[in-house]
Structure formats: C-alpha cells, structure tokens
Short mmCIF file of C-alpha atoms in Angstrom, two decimals:
data_model
loop_
_atom_site.label_atom_id
_atom_site.label_comp_id
_atom_site.label_asym_id
_atom_site.label_seq_id
_atom_site.Cartn_x
_atom_site.Cartn_y
_atom_site.Cartn_z
CA MET L 10 39.34 -5.01 -3.99
CA LYS L 11 38.60 -6.37 -0.33
CA THR L 12 36.60 -4.23 2.17
CA ASP L 13 37.68 -4.04 5.92
CA ARG L 14 35.43 -6.01 8.15
CA SER L 15 37.65 -5.88 11.07
CA GLY L 16 35.58 -5.09 14.41
CA SER L 17 32.63 -6.90 15.39
CA GLY L 18 31.12 -4.82 18.02
CA MET L 19 31.33 -1.11 19.56
CA GLU L 20 34.81 -1.47 20.93
CA ASP L 21 36.12 0.67 18.11
CA GLY L 22 33.39 3.43 18.69
CA PRO L 23 30.40 4.55 16.63
CA ILE L 24 29.60 2.87 13.41
CA ARG L 25 29.56 5.56 10.88
CA ILE L 26 27.46 5.34 7.49
CA LEU L 27 27.56 7.40 4.77
CA VAL L 28 23.96 7.95 3.04
CA PRO L 29 24.97 9.86 -0.11
CA VAL L 30 21.70 10.42 -1.30
CA GLY L 31 17.78 9.80 -0.84
CA SER L 32 17.79 7.56 -3.98
CA LEU L 33 20.35 6.16 -6.67
CA GLY L 34 20.37 8.43 -9.58
CA ALA L 35 18.99 11.72 -7.68
CA GLY L 36 22.36 13.03 -7.93
CA VAL L 37 25.38 12.17 -5.58
CA ARG L 38 27.45 14.91 -4.76
CA GLU L 39 31.50 14.43 -5.04
CA GLU L 40 32.69 16.82 -2.21
CA GLU L 41 29.97 15.30 0.05
CA LEU L 42 31.47 11.76 -0.61
CA ARG L 43 34.85 13.19 0.43
CA TYR L 44 33.43 15.06 3.59
CA GLY L 45 32.12 11.62 4.87
CA LEU L 46 34.94 9.75 3.85
CA GLU L 47 37.14 12.03 5.76
CA ARG L 48 34.98 11.83 8.93
CA GLY L 49 35.50 8.27 8.93
CA ALA L 50 32.56 6.63 7.28
CA GLN L 51 32.81 2.82 7.37
CA ALA L 52 30.18 1.82 4.81
CA ILE L 53 28.12 3.60 2.15
CA ALA L 54 24.32 2.83 1.81
CA THR L 55 21.60 4.13 -0.05
CA ASP L 56 18.04 3.31 -1.45
CA ALA L 57 17.33 3.01 -5.18
CA GLY L 58 13.77 2.73 -5.40
CA SER L 59 10.21 2.76 -4.03
CA THR L 60 6.36 2.16 -4.98
CA ASP L 61 5.95 6.05 -4.90
CA SER L 62 5.64 6.35 -8.58
CA GLY L 63 3.20 3.28 -9.23
CA ALA L 64 2.98 0.03 -10.19
CA ALA L 65 4.22 0.06 -13.96
CA TYR L 66 8.07 -0.08 -12.86
CA LEU L 67 7.34 -3.38 -11.05
CA ALA L 68 5.20 -4.66 -13.88
CA LEU L 69 7.26 -3.78 -16.74
CA GLY L 70 10.75 -4.42 -14.80
CA LYS L 71 12.03 -0.99 -15.39
CA SER L 72 13.39 2.11 -13.78
CA LYS L 73 11.90 5.37 -13.84
CA ASN L 74 15.41 7.05 -13.71
CA ASP L 75 17.54 7.23 -16.70
CA ARG L 76 20.59 4.92 -17.21
CA GLY L 77 23.06 7.63 -17.25
CA SER L 78 22.03 9.37 -13.87
CA VAL L 79 21.98 5.87 -12.13
CA LYS L 80 25.20 5.06 -13.84
CA ARG L 81 26.91 8.38 -12.55
CA ASP L 82 25.77 8.01 -9.17
CA LEU L 83 26.81 4.21 -8.91
CA LYS L 84 30.05 5.01 -10.39
CA LEU L 85 31.07 7.39 -7.56
CA LEU L 86 29.81 5.29 -4.88
CA MET L 87 31.84 2.24 -6.36
CA LYS L 88 35.28 4.43 -6.87
CA ALA L 89 34.59 5.82 -3.35
CA GLY L 90 33.95 2.64 -1.62
CA ALA L 91 37.00 0.82 -3.57
CA GLU L 92 39.43 3.76 -2.50
CA ALA L 93 38.54 3.73 1.18
CA GLY L 94 38.12 -0.11 1.42
CA ILE L 95 34.44 0.23 2.79
CA PRO L 96 31.35 -1.60 1.42
CA VAL L 97 28.77 -0.05 -0.91
CA ILE L 98 25.15 -1.22 -0.05
CA VAL L 99 22.25 -0.34 -2.74
CA GLY L 100 18.72 -1.65 -1.86
CA THR L 101 15.60 -1.82 -4.05
CA CYS L 102 17.48 -1.64 -7.43
CA GLY L 103 16.07 -0.52 -10.38
CA GLN L 104 13.16 1.35 -8.96
CA ALA L 105 10.87 -1.69 -7.95
CA GLY L 106 13.37 -4.06 -6.82
CA GLY L 107 11.99 -7.14 -9.12
CA ASP L 108 14.57 -9.36 -10.73
CA LEU L 109 14.70 -7.25 -14.03
CA ASN L 110 15.10 -4.05 -11.97
CA LEU L 111 17.96 -5.64 -10.12
CA ASP L 112 19.60 -7.16 -12.92
CA TRP L 113 19.30 -3.99 -14.86
CA THR L 114 21.56 -2.47 -11.87
CA ARG L 115 23.95 -5.24 -12.03
CA ASP L 116 24.80 -4.65 -15.53
CA ILE L 117 25.67 -1.20 -14.98
CA ALA L 118 27.79 -2.07 -11.94
CA LEU L 119 29.68 -4.67 -14.03
CA GLU L 120 30.16 -2.09 -16.80
CA ILE L 121 31.54 0.30 -14.45
CA ALA L 122 33.66 -2.35 -12.85
CA GLU L 123 35.48 -2.73 -16.08
CA GLU L 124 35.85 1.01 -16.94
CA LEU L 125 37.19 1.70 -13.42
CA GLY L 126 39.39 -1.53 -13.29
CA LEU L 127 37.85 -2.71 -10.04
CA LYS L 128 37.29 -6.37 -8.96
CA PRO L 129 34.69 -6.25 -6.12
CA LYS L 130 32.88 -9.23 -4.80
CA ILE L 131 29.49 -8.58 -5.63
CA ALA L 132 26.34 -9.71 -4.05
CA LEU L 133 22.70 -9.55 -5.60
CA LEU L 134 19.94 -10.13 -3.32
CA TYR L 135 17.06 -10.99 -5.23
CA SER L 136 13.53 -10.84 -3.51
CA GLU L 137 11.28 -11.60 -6.24
CA GLN L 138 8.75 -14.61 -5.61
CA ASP L 139 7.79 -17.66 -7.46
CA LYS L 140 4.11 -17.78 -7.37
CA ALA L 141 3.70 -21.52 -6.91
CA VAL L 142 5.38 -21.04 -3.60
CA LEU L 143 3.19 -18.12 -2.63
CA LYS L 144 0.08 -20.02 -3.34
CA ALA L 145 1.22 -23.06 -1.17
CA ARG L 146 2.25 -20.64 1.71
CA ASN L 147 -1.29 -19.06 1.39
CA ALA L 148 -3.19 -22.32 1.61
CA ALA L 149 -1.04 -22.72 4.58
CA GLY L 150 -2.48 -19.86 6.20
CA ARG L 151 0.93 -17.95 6.11
CA ILE L 152 0.02 -14.96 3.86
CA ARG L 153 -2.61 -12.49 5.57
CA PRO L 154 -4.13 -9.15 4.41
CA LEU L 155 -3.30 -5.46 5.09
CA PRO L 156 -6.22 -3.27 5.28
CA PRO L 157 -8.05 -2.56 3.04
CA LEU L 158 -7.54 -5.68 1.13
CA GLY L 159 -9.09 -9.16 2.16
CA PRO L 160 -8.01 -12.63 1.90
CA LEU L 161 -5.52 -13.57 -0.88
CA ASP L 162 -6.82 -15.83 -3.63
CA ASP L 163 -4.88 -17.70 -6.54
CA ALA L 164 -6.38 -16.17 -9.18
CA THR L 165 -4.74 -13.00 -7.72
CA ILE L 166 -1.64 -14.45 -7.38
CA GLU L 167 -1.62 -15.68 -10.81
CA ALA L 168 -2.74 -12.23 -12.39
CA CYS L 169 0.38 -10.58 -11.18
CA ASP L 170 3.46 -10.02 -13.76
CA HIS L 171 6.08 -9.71 -10.94
CA ILE L 172 5.61 -10.23 -7.22
CA VAL L 173 8.39 -9.19 -4.66
CA ALA L 174 8.81 -9.50 -1.01
CA ALA L 175 10.50 -6.48 0.94
CA MET L 176 13.25 -7.59 2.55
CA GLY L 177 14.65 -6.86 5.92
CA ALA L 178 18.42 -6.24 7.10
CA GLU L 179 19.21 -9.93 7.53
CA PRO L 180 20.28 -10.89 3.70
CA TYR L 181 22.40 -7.64 3.81
CA VAL L 182 23.94 -8.59 7.20
CA ALA L 183 24.71 -12.13 5.71
CA ALA L 184 26.29 -10.77 2.77
CA LEU L 185 28.55 -8.31 4.13
CA LYS L 186 29.79 -11.14 6.94
CA ALA L 187 30.57 -13.16 3.60
CA GLY L 188 32.72 -10.31 2.32
CA ALA L 189 30.65 -8.27 -0.14
CA ASP L 190 32.35 -5.28 -1.49
CA LEU L 191 29.08 -4.13 -3.30
CA ILE L 192 25.46 -5.21 -2.19
CA LEU L 193 22.71 -4.86 -4.60
CA GLY L 194 19.50 -5.75 -3.26
CA GLY L 195 16.02 -6.09 -4.88
CA ARG L 196 12.80 -5.12 -2.97
CA THR L 197 14.11 -4.02 0.63
CA THR L 198 12.67 -1.60 3.18
CA ASP L 199 14.65 1.77 2.86
CA THR L 200 15.62 1.33 6.53
CA ALA L 201 16.78 -2.06 6.27
CA VAL L 202 19.29 -1.05 3.69
CA ILE L 203 20.74 1.88 5.72
CA GLY L 204 20.74 -0.09 9.20
CA ALA L 205 22.17 -3.01 8.22
CA PHE L 206 25.80 -2.49 8.37
CA ALA L 207 25.17 -0.80 11.72
CA LEU L 208 23.60 -4.17 12.87
CA MET L 209 26.18 -6.23 11.46
CA ARG L 210 28.51 -4.45 13.55
CA GLY L 211 26.51 -4.66 16.85
CA ALA L 212 25.20 -1.10 17.23
CA HIS L 213 22.50 -0.41 19.53
CA VAL L 214 19.12 -1.96 17.65
CA GLY L 215 16.85 0.60 18.00
CA ALA L 216 19.30 3.22 17.28
CA SER L 217 20.43 1.55 14.39
CA TRP L 218 16.75 1.28 12.75
CA HIS L 219 15.96 4.95 14.12
CA ALA L 220 19.07 6.21 12.44
CA ALA L 221 18.32 4.40 9.07
CA LYS L 222 14.72 5.69 9.07
CA VAL L 223 16.06 9.55 9.67
CA ALA L 224 18.77 9.11 6.87
CA GLU L 225 16.79 7.02 4.45
CA CYS L 226 16.01 10.05 2.34
CA GLY L 227 19.60 11.65 2.64
CA ALA L 228 19.33 15.17 3.26
CA GLN L 229 15.30 15.32 3.57
CA CYS L 230 16.06 15.14 7.41
CA THR L 231 18.19 18.57 7.36
CA VAL L 232 17.17 22.29 8.03
CA ASN L 233 17.85 23.26 4.29
CA THR L 234 16.68 19.96 2.29
CA GLY L 235 18.10 21.69 -0.89
CA GLU L 236 21.48 22.59 0.45
CA GLY L 237 22.88 19.02 0.09
CA ALA L 238 22.13 15.49 -1.05
CA GLY L 239 23.02 13.22 2.07
CA VAL L 240 23.88 12.83 5.79
CA LEU L 241 26.33 10.84 8.01
CA ILE L 242 25.04 8.75 10.73
CA SER L 243 27.08 7.65 13.55
CA VAL L 244 25.45 4.53 15.43
CA GLY L 245 26.75 3.62 18.99
CA ALA L 246 25.95 1.84 22.11
CA ASP L 247 22.90 3.78 23.10
CA GLY L 248 22.22 5.97 20.40
CA PHE L 249 23.10 7.76 17.32
CA GLU L 250 24.11 11.07 15.64
CA VAL L 251 23.20 12.70 12.00
CA GLU L 252 24.98 15.58 10.54
CA PRO L 253 24.66 16.71 6.97
CA LEU L 254 27.38 16.03 4.38
CA SER L 255 27.24 19.36 3.27
CA PRO L 256 29.05 21.74 5.74
CA SER L 257 26.60 24.74 4.92
CA ASN L 258 23.64 22.41 6.08
CA ARG L 259 22.73 21.67 9.64
CA CYS L 260 20.12 19.43 11.48
CA SER L 261 18.00 20.19 14.09
CA PRO L 262 16.05 18.35 16.61
CA HIS L 263 12.75 19.08 14.89
CA SER L 264 14.11 18.21 11.39
CA VAL L 265 15.24 14.96 12.73
CA SER L 266 12.35 13.85 14.65
CA ALA L 267 9.83 15.09 11.95
CA HIS L 268 11.32 12.40 9.70
CA MET L 269 9.49 9.64 11.46
CA LEU L 270 6.20 11.03 9.94
CA TYR L 271 7.71 10.75 6.21
CA GLU L 272 5.64 7.58 4.66
CA ASN L 273 4.49 6.75 8.09
CA SER L 274 1.23 7.38 9.78
CA ASN L 275 2.22 7.05 13.33
CA PRO L 276 5.06 9.42 14.46
CA PHE L 277 6.11 7.15 17.24
CA ARG L 278 6.00 3.52 15.62
CA LEU L 279 7.54 1.92 12.49
CA THR L 280 6.54 -1.41 11.59
CA GLU L 281 9.82 -3.45 9.82
CA PRO L 282 10.57 -7.13 9.05
CA GLY L 283 11.10 -8.67 12.57
CA GLY L 284 9.77 -5.91 14.64
CA VAL L 285 8.45 -2.38 15.33
CA LEU L 286 10.85 0.64 15.97
CA ASP L 287 9.59 2.49 18.88
CA VAL L 288 10.55 6.09 19.53
CA THR L 289 8.11 7.23 22.13
CA GLU L 290 10.74 7.93 24.73
CA ALA L 291 13.33 9.19 22.28
CA ARG L 292 15.50 12.34 23.13
CA TYR L 293 16.65 14.61 20.24
CA ASP L 294 19.49 16.86 21.53
CA PRO L 295 21.73 19.39 19.60
CA VAL L 296 25.25 18.35 19.80
CA ASP L 297 26.38 21.66 18.10
CA GLU L 298 24.99 24.05 15.34
CA ARG L 299 24.72 21.12 12.55
CA THR L 300 24.55 17.80 14.29
CA VAL L 301 21.64 16.17 16.56
CA ARG L 302 22.03 13.15 19.00
CA VAL L 303 19.18 10.93 19.68
CA THR L 304 18.69 8.49 22.55
CA GLY L 305 15.91 6.20 23.88
CA SER L 306 14.90 4.55 20.68
CA ARG L 307 13.58 0.94 21.30
CA TRP L 308 13.41 -2.16 19.12
CA GLU L 309 10.32 -4.47 19.72
CA PRO L 310 11.05 -7.84 18.26
CA GLN L 311 7.98 -9.34 16.51
CA PRO L 312 7.25 -12.59 14.55
CA TYR L 313 8.80 -11.99 11.08
CA THR L 314 6.96 -11.27 8.12
CA MET L 315 7.85 -9.75 4.66
CA LYS L 316 5.34 -7.10 2.88
CA LEU L 317 4.28 -8.57 -0.79
CA GLU L 318 4.16 -6.42 -3.78
CA GLY L 319 2.43 -7.67 -6.89
CA ALA L 320 2.00 -5.55 -9.82
CA ALA L 321 -0.02 -6.07 -13.09
CA ALA L 322 -0.94 -4.56 -16.54
CA GLY L 323 -4.82 -4.25 -16.81
CA ARG L 324 -7.02 -2.57 -19.30
CA PHE L 325 -6.04 0.18 -21.95
CA GLN L 326 -6.66 3.94 -22.03
CA THR L 327 -6.61 6.81 -24.23
CA ILE L 328 -6.60 10.55 -22.87
CA MET L 329 -7.69 13.95 -24.45
CA LEU L 330 -6.83 17.23 -22.65
CA ILE L 331 -8.48 20.73 -23.00
CA GLY L 332 -8.18 24.39 -21.42
CA VAL L 333 -11.42 25.94 -20.43
CA GLN L 334 -11.26 29.78 -19.39
CA ASP L 335 -14.92 30.66 -19.90
CA PRO L 336 -16.34 32.66 -17.03
CA GLU L 337 -20.06 31.10 -17.25
CA ILE L 338 -18.48 27.49 -17.06
CA LEU L 339 -16.04 28.27 -14.51
CA SER L 340 -18.71 29.50 -12.20
CA ARG L 341 -20.59 26.20 -12.96
CA LEU L 342 -18.11 23.44 -13.04
CA ASP L 343 -19.53 20.70 -11.20
CA GLU L 344 -22.71 21.32 -13.44
CA PHE L 345 -20.50 21.34 -16.55
CA HIS L 346 -18.80 18.20 -15.59
CA ASP L 347 -21.94 16.20 -14.74
CA LYS L 348 -23.74 17.05 -17.92
CA MET L 349 -20.75 16.70 -20.23
CA LEU L 350 -19.74 13.25 -18.87
CA HIS L 351 -23.43 12.04 -19.35
CA ALA L 352 -23.39 13.32 -22.99
CA LEU L 353 -19.91 11.61 -23.69
CA TYR L 354 -21.33 8.14 -22.32
CA GLN L 355 -24.47 8.63 -24.48
CA ARG L 356 -22.20 9.52 -27.43
CA ALA L 357 -19.85 6.49 -26.98
CA ARG L 358 -22.54 4.10 -26.34
CA ARG L 359 -24.58 5.55 -29.97
CA ALA L 360 -21.38 5.46 -31.91
CA LEU L 361 -19.96 2.02 -30.71
CA GLY L 362 -22.80 -0.15 -29.34
CA GLU L 363 -22.17 -3.44 -27.90
CA THR L 364 -18.57 -3.61 -29.71
CA ALA L 365 -17.24 -1.10 -26.74
CA GLY L 366 -17.84 -3.68 -24.22
CA ASP L 367 -17.63 -2.64 -20.49
CA PHE L 368 -15.89 0.69 -20.75
CA HIS L 369 -15.31 3.65 -18.58
CA ILE L 370 -14.84 7.41 -19.14
CA SER L 371 -13.72 9.77 -16.67
CA LEU L 372 -13.04 13.72 -16.46
CA ARG L 373 -10.60 15.29 -14.17
CA LEU L 374 -10.93 18.93 -13.64
CA TYR L 375 -7.20 20.16 -12.88
CA GLY L 376 -7.36 23.43 -10.87
CA TRP L 377 -10.64 22.29 -9.53
CA ASN L 378 -10.80 19.13 -7.86
CA ALA L 379 -8.71 16.66 -10.00
CA VAL L 380 -6.43 15.42 -7.33
CA SER L 381 -9.16 14.68 -4.52
CA GLY L 382 -12.34 14.15 -6.58
CA ASP L 383 -14.37 15.87 -3.76
CA ARG L 384 -16.46 18.67 -4.70
CA PRO L 385 -15.36 22.13 -3.21
CA ALA L 386 -17.66 23.80 -0.82
CA PRO L 387 -20.44 25.87 -2.64
CA ASP L 388 -19.11 29.15 -1.61
CA THR L 389 -15.58 28.26 -3.43
CA PRO L 390 -14.70 30.99 -5.70
CA PRO L 391 -14.17 30.13 -9.52
CA PRO L 392 -10.60 29.59 -10.76
CA ARG L 393 -9.43 31.39 -13.55
CA GLU L 394 -8.82 28.54 -15.76
CA VAL L 395 -9.44 24.65 -15.57
CA GLY L 396 -7.51 21.78 -17.80
CA VAL L 397 -10.00 19.24 -18.40
CA LEU L 398 -8.69 15.74 -18.59
CA PHE L 399 -10.70 12.86 -20.73
CA ILE L 400 -9.59 9.22 -20.11
CA ALA L 401 -11.59 6.69 -21.90
CA THR L 402 -10.73 2.90 -20.22
CA ALA L 403 -11.57 -0.20 -22.32
CA ASP L 404 -10.32 -3.83 -22.95
CA THR L 405 -8.24 -2.78 -25.55
CA GLN L 406 -6.07 0.22 -26.75
CA GLU L 407 -7.95 0.37 -30.28
CA LEU L 408 -11.57 0.48 -28.34
CA ALA L 409 -10.32 3.07 -25.95
CA THR L 410 -9.13 5.14 -29.12
CA GLN L 411 -12.39 4.57 -30.86
CA ILE L 412 -14.59 5.82 -27.70
CA ALA L 413 -12.11 8.88 -27.60
CA ASN L 414 -12.54 9.45 -31.41
CA ALA L 415 -16.42 9.15 -31.03
CA CYS L 416 -16.59 11.79 -28.13
CA ASN L 417 -14.00 14.09 -29.55
CA ALA L 418 -16.38 16.82 -30.83
CA TYR L 419 -18.63 16.52 -27.65
CA PHE L 420 -15.50 17.15 -25.60
CA PHE L 421 -14.02 19.86 -27.54
CA HIS L 422 -17.52 21.74 -28.23
CA PHE L 423 -19.83 20.92 -25.50
CA PRO L 424 -21.98 23.77 -24.35
CA LEU L 425 -23.26 24.36 -20.90
CA VAL L 426 -26.66 25.56 -22.19
CA ARG L 427 -28.00 23.96 -25.54
CA ASP L 428 -29.25 25.95 -28.21
CA LYS L 429 -26.30 28.44 -27.96
CA GLU L 430 -23.56 29.13 -30.13
CA LEU L 431 -21.17 26.08 -29.83
CA PRO L 432 -17.96 26.97 -27.68
CA SER L 433 -14.78 25.80 -28.71
CA TYR L 434 -12.21 25.18 -25.71
CA GLY L 435 -8.41 25.20 -25.66
CA PHE L 436 -6.61 21.94 -27.42
CA ALA L 437 -3.66 21.04 -25.69
CA PHE L 438 -2.24 19.09 -28.96
CA THR L 439 -3.50 17.60 -32.00
CA PRO L 440 -4.31 14.88 -32.94
CA ALA L 441 -6.27 15.03 -29.69
CA GLU L 442 -6.55 11.45 -28.77
CA VAL L 443 -3.16 10.14 -27.01
CA PRO L 444 -3.23 6.31 -26.51
CA ARG L 445 -1.52 5.89 -23.00
CA GLY L 446 -1.47 2.19 -23.20
CA PRO L 447 -2.22 -0.42 -20.12
CA VAL L 448 -3.27 0.60 -16.84
CA TYR L 449 -0.58 -0.68 -14.45
CA GLU L 450 -2.20 -1.62 -10.74
CA PHE L 451 -0.95 -2.92 -7.32
CA LYS L 452 -3.00 -6.03 -6.79
CA LEU L 453 -1.34 -7.17 -3.28
CA ASN L 454 -1.12 -5.48 0.11
CA HIS L 455 -0.27 -8.65 2.27
CA VAL L 456 2.30 -9.85 4.19
CA VAL L 457 3.85 -13.22 4.32
CA GLU L 458 4.91 -15.22 7.38
CA VAL L 459 8.62 -16.51 7.30
CA ASP L 460 10.48 -18.65 9.81
CA ASP L 461 14.00 -17.58 8.71
CA PRO L 462 14.52 -14.02 6.91
CA LEU L 463 16.59 -15.63 4.18
CA GLU L 464 14.03 -18.16 3.12
CA LEU L 465 12.40 -16.15 0.27
CA VAL L 466 15.56 -14.73 -0.61
CA ARG L 467 18.00 -15.63 -3.18
CA THR L 468 21.75 -14.60 -3.13
CA VAL L 469 24.13 -14.51 -6.20
CA TRP L 470 27.37 -13.78 -6.03
CA ILE L 471 29.83 -12.34 -8.87
CA ASP L 472 33.64 -12.43 -7.77
CA LEU L 473 35.21 -10.38 -10.50
CA ALA L 474 38.51 -11.30 -8.53
CA GLU L 475 38.11 -14.59 -9.50
CA LYS L 476 37.41 -14.14 -13.30
CA GLY L 477 33.81 -13.23 -12.81
CA VAL L 478 32.72 -16.32 -11.08
CA ALA L 479 29.07 -16.27 -10.30
CA HIS L 480 27.24 -18.78 -7.75
CA ALA L 481 23.86 -18.77 -6.19
CA GLN L 482 22.76 -19.54 -2.62
CA GLY L 483 19.25 -20.00 -1.41
#
C-alpha cells in the first residue's frame, strides 16, 4: 500500500482533508467517508484524545474509549485510505498520547492490517519525555510555567508517572514526506494533526491552521451537530472552505466562526507550537447553503515551544452517596452542609485518632452547588431533592475506607436539629462505601523551548511490506 505524494504545491488546486469524526472511537460513518472520498479527499486526519477526561488516562497509560469502538473506526479509516491511496493521520492516540497509549493503538492497527491483508508503512510518533532530559532543560532555563503554576522543580518532574510534550505539525509533515501510509501520533495539538497534510503540500499557512481548528471536532462546527460526524476542509492559496460530510447537514458563517471559542479563551488568537493563529481579520462567507469559505487568517511565527503534560497518582479516596428530600433540610442546605461536615470530622478523629493521618473529608451537594462550590444567593429557591456525595481522602485506600465506615451512621442519619427523631436518607447502594482508588492529577502546566520541532520526538517505522521491519529515528 503506497499513498500518493505527487504534487508539492498548490498547482493542483485546493488540498482536501477528510476529518471523519471529532475523536477516534466516537463513531465514523461509512456513508460520510464515501462522500468525502468522492469529493476528492487527499488525506484522512483525526484526533484520538485530549486532556478533557482528566489525568488518569495519562498516568495509567490507558484509553477511556473501549477497544471495540476504536478498532471499528480505525478499520474503516485504514480500509478507506488503502483503497483511495491516501494517508491516514491519527494524533493523541489512546486518549492521552503517552507511549503506552500509542502502543495500544499500534497493536489495534497491526491487527486490522492483518485482518484486511494490508501492508501499510506506519510511522509511530512518540512524544513521551525522559525525566533526566527535562531536568537538564529545566536547569538550563528552557522550561517555563504557564499560569497559575510557578517554576518547575525536579521533585515535581520525578513525581509524574508519565510526561508528554504536545507535538506540532512538523513530525507529521516529516512522516508524510517519508512516505507514511498511516501515522499514529502521541500527544499532539488537535490542530496540528488536522493541518499537517495541507502544510506539507504548501497550502496557505494561516488558512491551514485555521481550517484545522475549525475541523478539529468534526461536525461540531456545523449547524446541526447531531446530523453527522465529520467535515471536509479544502485549503487553498489564500483561504479554505469547510462543508459537512453529511449531505443533510450544513455549515454557516456563525457555526464556523464560533468554533474558535472552543477550548480557547481568545476568539481571535490561538497559540500553537511555533506560532499564533490570528483570525482577527478573517471573513466568513457562504459559498452555498452547505459550505462556508474563510479568508484573512494569519499565522504569526513565534519561538518554538511544546506544552508539557505530566500526570501522577496521588492519595486514595472512598465515597458514599445519599439522596435527600426532607423539606426542612432543603430549605437550609448550607447550614446542613456545614454542620454535617463538622460532625463527620469529629467522628473520624474520635474513631481513628492519629492513625488517620492527614485525611480530608468533603461533601458535594448535587442539585445545589456541587459543580461550582459557590454558595447560591440567599433568595435561591430550595431544590426538590439533592444528592450528597461524601468523599474521604487519605494516604491509603484502607484508611480512606475506615474513615468512611466511621462516618457511615452520621452521614446517613445526621439530623439538622438535635433532639429530634433521627432521619434516614436515601441510600444509593449497599454496602455504602465505595473504594474509588487513587486520585490522579496533572502536575505540569509548563512549556519547554526547543530549537528543532523534532528533537523531543521519537519516530519508529513499521513497514509491513518489508516483513514488518521496524526501525527508530530520533
């Protein structure tokens, strides 16, 4: 299987990239793939993960998506790419883009290749970082914090289970130029994955990055986001067009322009490795009832940096859950929260003493203020019911569960007013205590300066046409 790399510039017309879905495993649609290929797609590109679901997936090296869903989508893409002779590009493999996450996706791809009888040339782009290398760069002043964190120290680096550096487009461009049929990348910015092919083919730089930003979540940039899964972007010499892969869906100037706000605090500027996308002067014009053309996007080169993400397992938690419908309690929820929390701390300290260590208990009132933690205004009407989540955090799982056990009776029967008949709240399940395991957290919010966009990236090749020979670069 060899993909077509003919044409190095814009003389052949716009560069068409099929973005089949917002994230691999979310549900590629076969009919949309066919439509995009019929429209002349020259590459298939998709993201496969993010930090949205928390630090556990990097710390554990696992995907939140089930293997079957990822295999289904990747199988459709690999088959379509092979039949059309175009490359398939996947970034942030396995949810978090660490080495274990990437290897998990690699194994799925090799399984698919065997099942379909394909012989692709596969590029694996690893972006997990060696701690010793990062410590040296930090000592040389080449790592700096992003708000709200402060300077990085060796202890924080050492505490991380896995650390990745978010790649830009350059490793993908290099792999495409080297003839990759399938690229599986580690942690990468969503836009870099989508824009790499257009950049490799010499399309307008600002338009390539802007088109990638618009298309990063597939059909999220369309008017009817539930009507399809993907989009087709066509990047030219001075702008780009975007259209849904579903003929029954459409894009509008509003739906396309609004996507600059997705996961971005500034609707006009987006920072990427090596530069900033500026869409302040961008124009969004309808081409027809389904397609929008965008011009005026600019790319401002900047010193090259890669964002570092490091995750680790921390202390342990045990949880319990009740539901409350008592009208008196619902009318005095803040008071109820404070009194119960105080009583639970007292109970845990009396029951376990010094053996409990430096523990923590929190109560989250779902239906009241569990998401924000902010106290509602005094005139806020009481809810019909609330769910109260108890969370004990301690140095070990055993201690967290012991604290929950000690607090059990107080949590399920705590009265708002003493000397009244004890209430019983709605148990969600029994046994009441649920050991949740360790708390996973991100420990890094920093960028590392690099002289070469490839210097922190390791490329491994698997050429199945050459009996599965693998070799590494970098």
